[in-house]
CSV table of C-alpha atoms in Angstrom, one decimal:
chain,number,residue,atom,x,y,z
A,1,MET,CA,0.0,0.0,0.0
A,2,LYS,CA,1.2,3.5,-0.9
A,3,ARG,CA,0.0,6.9,0.3
A,4,PHE,CA,-0.5,10.2,-1.6
A,5,THR,CA,-0.8,13.2,0.6
A,6,LEU,CA,-1.0,16.9,-0.2
A,7,PRO,CA,-2.2,20.1,1.7
A,8,ARG,CA,-5.9,20.3,2.3
A,9,ASP,CA,-6.0,23.6,0.4
A,10,LEU,CA,-3.7,25.2,-2.1
A,11,TYR,CA,-4.3,28.8,-3.2
A,12,HIS,CA,-2.4,29.9,-6.3
A,13,GLY,CA,-2.2,32.8,-8.7
A,14,LYS,CA,-1.5,36.5,-8.3
A,15,GLY,CA,-3.0,37.8,-5.1
A,16,ALA,CA,-3.4,34.4,-3.5
A,17,LEU,CA,-1.8,35.8,-0.3
A,18,GLU,CA,-5.2,37.3,0.5
A,19,ALA,CA,-6.4,33.8,1.4
A,20,LEU,CA,-4.9,34.5,4.8
A,21,LYS,CA,-8.1,36.5,5.5
A,22,THR,CA,-10.1,33.3,5.4
A,23,LEU,CA,-8.3,31.5,8.3
A,24,ASP,CA,-10.3,30.9,11.4
A,25,GLY,CA,-8.3,31.2,14.7
A,26,LYS,CA,-7.1,33.4,17.5
A,27,ARG,CA,-3.3,33.6,17.3
A,28,ALA,CA,-0.9,33.3,14.4
A,29,PHE,CA,2.8,32.8,14.8
A,30,VAL,CA,4.6,34.1,11.7
A,31,CYS,CA,8.1,32.7,10.8
A,32,VAL,CA,10.2,34.6,8.2
A,33,GLY,CA,13.8,34.6,7.1
A,34,GLY,CA,15.8,37.7,6.1
A,35,SER,CA,14.5,41.1,5.1
A,36,SER,CA,13.1,40.4,1.6
A,37,MET,CA,9.5,39.7,2.6
A,38,LYS,CA,9.5,42.9,4.7
A,39,LYS,CA,11.4,44.9,2.1
A,40,PHE,CA,8.9,44.2,-0.6
A,41,GLY,CA,5.8,44.6,1.6
A,42,PHE,CA,4.6,41.0,1.6
A,43,LEU,CA,5.1,40.6,5.4
A,44,ASP,CA,3.1,43.6,6.2
A,45,LYS,CA,0.3,42.4,3.9
A,46,ALA,CA,0.3,39.0,5.5
A,47,ILE,CA,0.1,40.4,9.0
A,48,SER,CA,-2.7,42.8,7.9
A,49,TYR,CA,-4.7,39.9,6.4
A,50,LEU,CA,-4.3,37.8,9.5
A,51,LYS,CA,-5.4,40.7,11.7
A,52,GLU,CA,-8.4,41.2,9.4
A,53,ALA,CA,-9.2,37.5,10.1
A,54,GLY,CA,-9.4,38.5,13.8
A,55,MET,CA,-6.0,37.1,14.9
A,56,GLU,CA,-3.3,38.3,17.3
A,57,VAL,CA,0.0,38.0,15.5
A,58,GLU,CA,3.5,37.3,16.8
A,59,LEU,CA,6.5,37.5,14.5
A,60,PHE,CA,9.6,35.3,14.6
A,61,GLU,CA,12.2,36.8,12.2
A,62,GLY,CA,15.8,36.2,11.1
A,63,ILE,CA,15.7,32.4,10.3
A,64,GLU,CA,19.0,31.8,8.6
A,65,PRO,CA,19.6,29.9,5.4
A,66,ASP,CA,20.2,26.3,6.2
A,67,PRO,CA,18.4,26.6,9.5
A,68,SER,CA,20.1,25.2,12.6
A,69,VAL,CA,18.9,22.9,15.4
A,70,GLU,CA,19.4,25.9,17.7
A,71,THR,CA,17.1,28.1,15.7
A,72,VAL,CA,14.4,25.4,15.7
A,73,MET,CA,14.6,25.0,19.5
A,74,ARG,CA,14.5,28.8,20.0
A,75,GLY,CA,11.5,29.2,17.8
A,76,ALA,CA,9.7,26.3,19.5
A,77,GLU,CA,10.2,28.0,22.8
A,78,ALA,CA,8.7,31.2,21.4
A,79,MET,CA,5.7,29.2,20.1
A,80,GLU,CA,5.2,27.6,23.5
A,81,ASN,CA,5.1,31.0,25.1
A,82,PHE,CA,2.7,32.5,22.5
A,83,ARG,CA,0.4,29.4,22.1
A,84,PRO,CA,-0.7,29.9,18.5
A,85,ASP,CA,-3.4,27.9,16.8
A,86,TRP,CA,-1.8,28.8,13.3
A,87,VAL,CA,1.8,28.6,12.3
A,88,ILE,CA,2.4,30.7,9.2
A,89,ALA,CA,5.8,30.2,7.5
A,90,MET,CA,6.7,32.7,4.8
A,91,GLY,CA,9.7,33.0,2.5
A,92,GLY,CA,12.3,30.6,1.1
A,93,GLY,CA,12.6,27.0,1.9
A,94,SER,CA,14.6,27.7,5.1
A,95,PRO,CA,12.0,29.5,7.2
A,96,ILE,CA,9.3,27.0,6.1
A,97,ASP,CA,11.6,24.0,6.9
A,98,ALA,CA,12.5,25.6,10.3
A,99,ALA,CA,8.9,26.4,11.1
A,100,LYS,CA,7.9,22.7,10.4
A,101,ALA,CA,10.5,21.5,12.9
A,102,MET,CA,9.5,24.2,15.5
A,103,TRP,CA,5.9,23.0,15.1
A,104,ILE,CA,6.8,19.4,15.9
A,105,LYS,CA,8.6,20.6,19.1
A,106,TYR,CA,5.7,22.9,20.0
A,107,GLU,CA,3.1,20.1,19.6
A,108,HIS,CA,5.3,17.6,21.5
A,109,PRO,CA,7.8,19.4,23.8
A,110,GLU,CA,9.3,16.1,24.8
A,111,THR,CA,10.5,15.4,21.3
A,112,THR,CA,14.2,15.7,20.7
A,113,PHE,CA,15.9,16.5,17.4
A,114,GLU,CA,17.1,12.9,17.3
A,115,ASP,CA,13.4,11.9,17.5
A,116,MET,CA,12.5,14.2,14.7
A,117,ARG,CA,15.0,12.5,12.4
A,118,LYS,CA,13.2,9.1,12.6
A,119,VAL,CA,11.9,8.7,9.1
A,120,PHE,CA,8.1,8.7,9.1
A,121,GLY,CA,8.1,8.2,12.8
A,122,LEU,CA,6.6,11.5,14.1
A,123,PRO,CA,3.7,11.6,16.6
A,124,LYS,CA,0.4,13.1,15.4
A,125,LEU,CA,0.4,16.9,15.0
A,126,ARG,CA,-2.4,19.5,14.9
A,127,GLY,CA,-3.4,19.1,18.6
A,128,LYS,CA,-2.4,22.7,19.1
A,129,ALA,CA,-2.0,24.4,15.7
A,130,ARG,CA,-2.3,24.0,12.0
A,131,PHE,CA,0.3,25.1,9.4
A,132,VAL,CA,0.3,27.5,6.4
A,133,ALA,CA,3.3,27.7,4.1
A,134,ILE,CA,3.9,30.6,1.7
A,135,PRO,CA,6.9,30.2,-0.6
A,136,SER,CA,8.8,33.1,-2.1
A,137,THR,CA,11.3,31.0,-4.0
A,138,SER,CA,10.6,28.5,-6.8
A,139,GLY,CA,12.5,25.4,-5.8
A,140,THR,CA,12.1,23.6,-2.5
A,141,ALA,CA,8.3,23.1,-2.7
A,142,THR,CA,8.3,22.6,1.0
A,143,GLU,CA,4.9,24.2,1.0
A,144,VAL,CA,3.4,20.9,-0.3
A,145,THR,CA,5.9,18.3,1.0
A,146,ALA,CA,6.3,15.9,3.9
A,147,PHE,CA,9.9,17.1,4.3
A,148,SER,CA,12.1,19.6,6.1
A,149,VAL,CA,15.9,19.9,6.1
A,150,ILE,CA,17.7,21.1,9.3
A,151,THR,CA,21.4,21.5,9.8
A,152,ASP,CA,23.4,20.2,12.7
A,153,TYR,CA,26.4,22.6,12.5
A,154,GLU,CA,28.4,20.7,15.2
A,155,LYS,CA,28.4,17.6,13.0
A,156,GLY,CA,28.4,19.5,9.7
A,157,ILE,CA,25.5,17.5,8.5
A,158,LYS,CA,22.1,18.4,7.0
A,159,TYR,CA,19.3,16.1,8.2
A,160,PRO,CA,16.1,15.6,6.2
A,161,LEU,CA,13.0,15.2,8.4
A,162,ALA,CA,10.4,13.1,6.7
A,163,ASP,CA,6.8,12.5,7.8
A,164,PHE,CA,3.4,13.1,6.2
A,165,GLU,CA,2.5,14.9,9.5
A,166,ILE,CA,4.5,17.9,8.5
A,167,THR,CA,2.8,18.3,5.2
A,168,PRO,CA,1.2,21.8,5.5
A,169,ASP,CA,-2.5,22.2,5.9
A,170,VAL,CA,-2.6,25.2,3.6
A,171,ALA,CA,-0.2,26.2,0.8
A,172,ILE,CA,-0.3,29.7,-0.8
A,173,VAL,CA,1.6,29.8,-4.1
A,174,ASP,CA,1.5,33.4,-5.1
A,175,PRO,CA,3.9,34.2,-8.0
A,176,GLU,CA,4.2,37.9,-7.0
A,177,LEU,CA,6.5,36.8,-4.1
A,178,ALA,CA,8.8,34.9,-6.5
A,179,GLU,CA,9.3,38.0,-8.6
A,180,THR,CA,11.6,39.3,-5.9
A,181,MET,CA,14.1,36.5,-6.3
A,182,PRO,CA,17.7,37.6,-7.2
A,183,LYS,CA,19.1,36.0,-10.3
A,184,LYS,CA,21.3,33.4,-8.6
A,185,LEU,CA,18.5,32.2,-6.4
A,186,VAL,CA,16.3,31.7,-9.5
A,187,ALA,CA,19.0,29.4,-10.9
A,188,HIS,CA,19.7,27.4,-7.8
A,189,THR,CA,16.1,26.9,-6.7
A,190,GLY,CA,15.1,26.1,-10.3
A,191,MET,CA,17.6,23.3,-10.6
A,192,ASP,CA,16.6,22.0,-7.2
A,193,ALA,CA,13.1,21.7,-8.6
A,194,MET,CA,14.4,19.9,-11.7
A,195,THR,CA,16.2,17.5,-9.5
A,196,HIS,CA,13.1,16.9,-7.4
A,197,SER,CA,11.0,16.0,-10.5
A,198,ILE,CA,13.7,13.8,-12.2
A,199,GLU,CA,14.4,11.9,-8.9
A,200,ALA,CA,10.7,11.5,-8.2
A,201,TYR,CA,10.2,10.0,-11.7
A,202,VAL,CA,12.9,7.4,-11.4
A,203,SER,CA,12.4,6.7,-7.6
A,204,THR,CA,11.5,3.2,-6.6
A,205,ALA,CA,8.4,4.7,-4.9
A,206,ASN,CA,7.0,6.3,-8.0
A,207,SER,CA,3.4,5.6,-8.9
A,208,ASP,CA,0.6,6.4,-11.4
A,209,TYR,CA,-0.3,9.3,-9.1
A,210,THR,CA,3.2,10.9,-9.0
A,211,ASP,CA,4.4,10.3,-12.5
A,212,PRO,CA,2.2,12.8,-14.3
A,213,LEU,CA,3.2,15.5,-11.8
A,214,ALA,CA,6.9,14.7,-12.1
A,215,ILE,CA,7.2,14.5,-15.9
A,216,PHE,CA,5.0,17.5,-16.6
A,217,ALA,CA,7.1,19.6,-14.1
A,218,ILE,CA,10.3,18.5,-15.9
A,219,ARG,CA,8.9,19.8,-19.1
A,220,MET,CA,7.8,23.1,-17.6
A,221,ILE,CA,11.2,23.6,-15.9
A,222,TYR,CA,13.1,22.7,-19.1
A,223,ARG,CA,11.0,25.2,-21.1
A,224,TYR,CA,10.8,28.1,-18.6
A,225,LEU,CA,13.7,28.2,-16.1
A,226,VAL,CA,16.4,29.8,-18.3
A,227,ASP,CA,14.0,32.5,-19.5
A,228,SER,CA,12.9,33.1,-15.9
A,229,TYR,CA,16.6,33.4,-14.9
A,230,ASN,CA,16.9,36.0,-17.7
A,231,GLY,CA,14.1,38.1,-16.3
A,232,ASP,CA,10.9,36.9,-18.0
A,233,MET,CA,8.3,37.4,-15.3
A,234,GLU,CA,5.6,35.4,-17.1
A,235,LYS,CA,8.0,32.4,-17.1
A,236,ARG,CA,8.9,33.2,-13.5
A,237,SER,CA,5.2,32.7,-12.7
A,238,SER,CA,5.1,29.4,-14.6
A,239,MET,CA,8.2,28.2,-12.7
A,240,HIS,CA,6.5,28.9,-9.4
A,241,ASN,CA,3.8,26.5,-10.4
A,242,ALA,CA,6.3,24.0,-11.9
A,243,GLN,CA,8.3,23.7,-8.7
A,244,CYS,CA,5.1,23.1,-6.7
A,245,LEU,CA,4.1,20.2,-9.0
A,246,ALA,CA,7.6,18.8,-8.6
A,247,GLY,CA,7.1,19.0,-4.8
A,248,MET,CA,3.8,17.2,-5.0
A,249,ALA,CA,5.6,14.4,-6.9
A,250,PHE,CA,8.6,14.0,-4.7
A,251,SER,CA,6.8,14.3,-1.4
A,252,ASN,CA,4.9,11.2,-2.4
A,253,ALA,CA,7.4,9.4,-4.6
A,254,LEU,CA,10.5,10.3,-2.5
A,255,LEU,CA,13.9,11.2,-3.8
A,256,GLY,CA,17.3,9.7,-4.5
A,257,ILE,CA,21.0,10.0,-4.0
A,258,VAL,CA,21.4,13.4,-5.6
A,259,HIS,CA,19.8,14.7,-2.5
A,260,SER,CA,21.7,12.3,-0.2
A,261,MET,CA,24.9,13.7,-1.5
A,262,ALA,CA,23.8,17.3,-1.4
A,263,HIS,CA,22.6,16.9,2.2
A,264,LYS,CA,26.0,15.4,3.3
A,265,THR,CA,28.3,17.8,1.4
A,266,GLY,CA,26.4,21.0,1.9
A,267,ALA,CA,27.8,21.9,5.3
A,268,ALA,CA,30.8,19.6,5.3
A,269,PHE,CA,33.3,22.3,4.2
A,270,ALA,CA,31.8,25.3,6.0
A,271,ASP,CA,35.1,25.8,7.8
A,272,TYR,CA,36.7,26.5,4.4
A,273,GLY,CA,34.5,29.6,3.7
A,274,ALA,CA,31.1,28.6,2.4
A,275,HIS,CA,28.3,26.1,2.2
A,276,ILE,CA,27.7,24.3,-1.0
A,277,ILE,CA,24.3,25.8,-1.8
A,278,HIS,CA,21.7,23.0,-1.9
A,279,GLY,CA,20.3,23.8,-5.4
A,280,ALA,CA,23.8,24.2,-6.9
A,281,ALA,CA,24.9,20.9,-5.3
A,282,ASN,CA,21.9,19.2,-6.9
A,283,ALA,CA,22.6,20.8,-10.2
A,284,MET,CA,26.2,19.6,-10.2
A,285,TYR,CA,25.5,16.1,-9.0
A,286,LEU,CA,22.4,15.3,-11.1
A,287,PRO,CA,24.2,14.5,-14.4
A,288,LYS,CA,26.6,12.1,-12.5
A,289,VAL,CA,23.8,10.4,-10.7
A,290,ILE,CA,21.8,9.9,-13.9
A,291,ALA,CA,24.9,8.2,-15.4
A,292,PHE,CA,25.3,6.0,-12.3
A,293,ASN,CA,21.6,5.1,-12.1
A,294,ALA,CA,21.2,4.4,-15.8
A,295,LYS,CA,23.2,1.2,-15.2
A,296,ASP,CA,19.9,-0.1,-13.8
A,297,ALA,CA,17.6,-1.1,-16.7
A,298,THR,CA,14.4,0.3,-15.3
A,299,ALA,CA,16.0,3.7,-14.4
A,300,LYS,CA,17.5,3.8,-17.9
A,301,ARG,CA,14.1,3.3,-19.5
A,302,ARG,CA,12.6,6.0,-17.4
A,303,TYR,CA,15.4,8.5,-18.1
A,304,ALA,CA,14.8,7.8,-21.8
A,305,GLU,CA,11.1,8.5,-21.3
A,306,ILE,CA,12.0,11.9,-19.8
A,307,ALA,CA,14.2,12.6,-22.9
A,308,ASP,CA,11.3,11.7,-25.2
A,309,PHE,CA,8.8,13.9,-23.3
A,310,ILE,CA,11.0,17.0,-23.7
A,311,ASP,CA,11.8,16.1,-27.3
A,312,LEU,CA,15.6,15.7,-26.9
A,313,GLY,CA,15.8,13.1,-29.7
A,314,GLY,CA,18.0,10.0,-29.8
A,315,SER,CA,17.4,6.6,-31.3
A,316,SER,CA,18.3,4.3,-28.4
A,317,GLU,CA,17.9,4.4,-24.6
A,318,ASP,CA,21.7,5.0,-24.2
A,319,GLU,CA,21.6,7.9,-26.6
A,320,LYS,CA,18.6,9.4,-24.9
A,321,VAL,CA,20.2,9.1,-21.5
A,322,HIS,CA,23.3,10.8,-22.9
A,323,LEU,CA,21.2,13.6,-24.3
A,324,LEU,CA,19.4,14.1,-21.0
A,325,ILE,CA,22.8,14.4,-19.2
A,326,GLU,CA,24.0,17.0,-21.8
A,327,CYS,CA,20.7,18.9,-21.4
A,328,ILE,CA,21.2,19.2,-17.7
A,329,ARG,CA,24.8,20.3,-18.1
A,330,ASN,CA,23.7,22.9,-20.8
A,331,MET,CA,21.1,24.3,-18.4
A,332,ASN,CA,23.8,24.6,-15.7
A,333,ARG,CA,26.0,26.4,-18.2
A,334,GLN,CA,23.3,28.9,-19.1
A,335,LEU,CA,22.5,29.4,-15.4
A,336,ASN,CA,26.1,30.0,-14.5
A,337,ILE,CA,26.3,27.0,-12.1
A,338,PRO,CA,29.6,25.2,-11.8
A,339,PHE,CA,30.0,21.6,-13.2
A,340,CYS,CA,31.9,20.3,-10.2
A,341,ILE,CA,32.9,20.9,-6.6
A,342,LYS,CA,36.5,21.6,-7.6
A,343,ASN,CA,35.3,24.7,-9.5
A,344,TYR,CA,32.6,25.7,-7.0
A,345,GLY,CA,33.6,29.2,-6.0
A,346,ALA,CA,32.3,32.1,-3.9
A,347,ASP,CA,28.5,32.5,-3.9
A,348,GLY,CA,28.1,29.3,-5.8
A,349,LEU,CA,29.6,30.7,-9.0
A,350,PRO,CA,32.1,28.9,-11.2
A,351,ALA,CA,35.8,29.5,-10.3
A,352,GLU,CA,39.1,28.2,-11.6
A,353,HIS,CA,39.9,27.2,-8.0
A,354,GLY,CA,36.9,26.5,-5.7
A,355,PHE,CA,36.8,26.9,-2.0
A,356,VAL,CA,37.1,23.1,-1.2
A,357,PRO,CA,40.8,22.1,-1.5
A,358,GLU,CA,41.4,18.7,-3.1
A,359,GLN,CA,43.3,17.3,0.0
A,360,VAL,CA,40.5,18.4,2.4
A,361,PHE,CA,37.9,16.8,0.1
A,362,LEU,CA,39.8,13.5,-0.1
A,363,GLU,CA,40.4,13.5,3.7
A,364,ARG,CA,36.7,13.9,4.5
A,365,LEU,CA,35.4,11.8,1.6
A,366,PRO,CA,35.1,8.5,3.5
A,367,GLU,CA,32.9,10.0,6.2
A,368,ILE,CA,30.8,12.0,3.7
A,369,ALA,CA,30.2,8.9,1.6
A,370,LYS,CA,29.2,6.8,4.6
A,371,ASN,CA,26.7,9.5,5.7
A,372,ALA,CA,25.3,9.9,2.2
A,373,VAL,CA,24.6,6.2,1.9
A,374,ALA,CA,22.8,6.3,5.3
A,375,ASP,CA,20.8,9.4,4.3
A,376,ALA,CA,17.0,9.1,4.3
A,377,CYS,CA,16.8,9.7,0.5
A,378,THR,CA,19.1,6.8,-0.4
A,379,GLY,CA,16.5,4.1,0.1
A,380,SER,CA,14.3,5.1,-2.8
A,381,ASN,CA,17.1,5.6,-5.3
A,382,PRO,CA,16.8,3.1,-8.2
A,383,ARG,CA,20.4,1.8,-7.8
A,384,GLN,CA,21.7,1.2,-4.2
A,385,PRO,CA,25.3,2.3,-3.9
A,386,SER,CA,27.9,0.8,-1.6
A,387,VAL,CA,30.0,3.1,0.4
A,388,GLU,CA,32.9,2.5,-2.0
A,389,GLU,CA,30.7,3.3,-5.0
A,390,MET,CA,29.5,6.5,-3.3
A,391,GLU,CA,33.1,7.5,-2.7
A,392,ARG,CA,33.8,7.0,-6.4
A,393,LEU,CA,30.7,8.9,-7.4
A,394,LEU,CA,31.5,11.8,-5.2
A,395,LYS,CA,35.0,11.9,-6.7
A,396,CYS,CA,33.4,12.2,-10.1
A,397,CYS,CA,31.4,15.2,-8.7
A,398,TYR,CA,34.6,16.8,-7.4
A,399,TYR,CA,36.7,16.4,-10.6
A,400,ASP,CA,33.8,16.4,-13.2
A,401,THR,CA,35.0,13.0,-14.5
A,402,GLU,CA,32.9,10.3,-16.3
A,403,VAL,CA,30.9,7.8,-14.3
A,404,ASP,CA,31.9,4.4,-15.8
A,405,PHE,CA,30.8,2.1,-13.0
């Protein structure tokens, strides 16, 4: 038996933020990240709508990119003091992910972060509050998913939390918020969405319910992402919908080792000057993982189906897989995303010498590979890698070499 779960309500289109007026409750706890939602007036609008609905509002600001365990615990304490019946998370994936974890702790104060990490092992939520997610970026789709990613900075590891309990009750997908994204964010979040949809399509947990969402999202992203990156706001609006469709697919079909690798490399080199931004990591690793997974006959056939659906050509499955890999690499090129960790520079831009020294990468590789194999996303990958194979695959992602195993 499989399960297909989405938010109870999804409001979409320009002006959808106004749906906040329709909520029925007494107190709303609003979680946001940096200053962009305030700068562009969306935060004030949201608070105004909530007050119009008759609610008292408390604001929790400054949730960092790649939110930490400490931020989660601090937010949960603030929730406990305020006692909201609605949690409203607004902004990029980070504030929404952080708010999901805060919500777990608020509902069940005895829950530890280690408890939260048990895959599909959370207690029932909604005893105290319901959850609204309002994305301002077009990538993570956390507004419709059963996932959250929280970083343990002491260990240098990003942990995915996975349970249908943290699927939001209400998603508000308003493209006006996405128009504020800087160019680099458009690129990284867009390739995150592409990775979601491709991994969902080849996942061992795919189904007749997830396949149409995944493959249609792939086509939309292929058609619209580069133009969105170059400033076409109509295509930006379409990308906001596409990433949400990708999220619906992967929340129910699960993901694969592109995400396992991104989770375990993202914070692993923070002491050398930067994180490997999640969307950029996915973009770099996706072509290598396609080549690795395509050694599995079922995965190869499904990658070929993707190539056919977006009209890449090719007369054999092998040729179609090759064309799909080159398509992803060409998109990365147009979006100014590096091809490999060795050339991953400041702000996630290509550089002749990236911030991760070769020797440091090789020293940390065994531990990263072990953690990646153990990641929650690995189980639904179509080809199960050994730790040794994961090490070899990560080396290909460092040096941009061919995957021939």
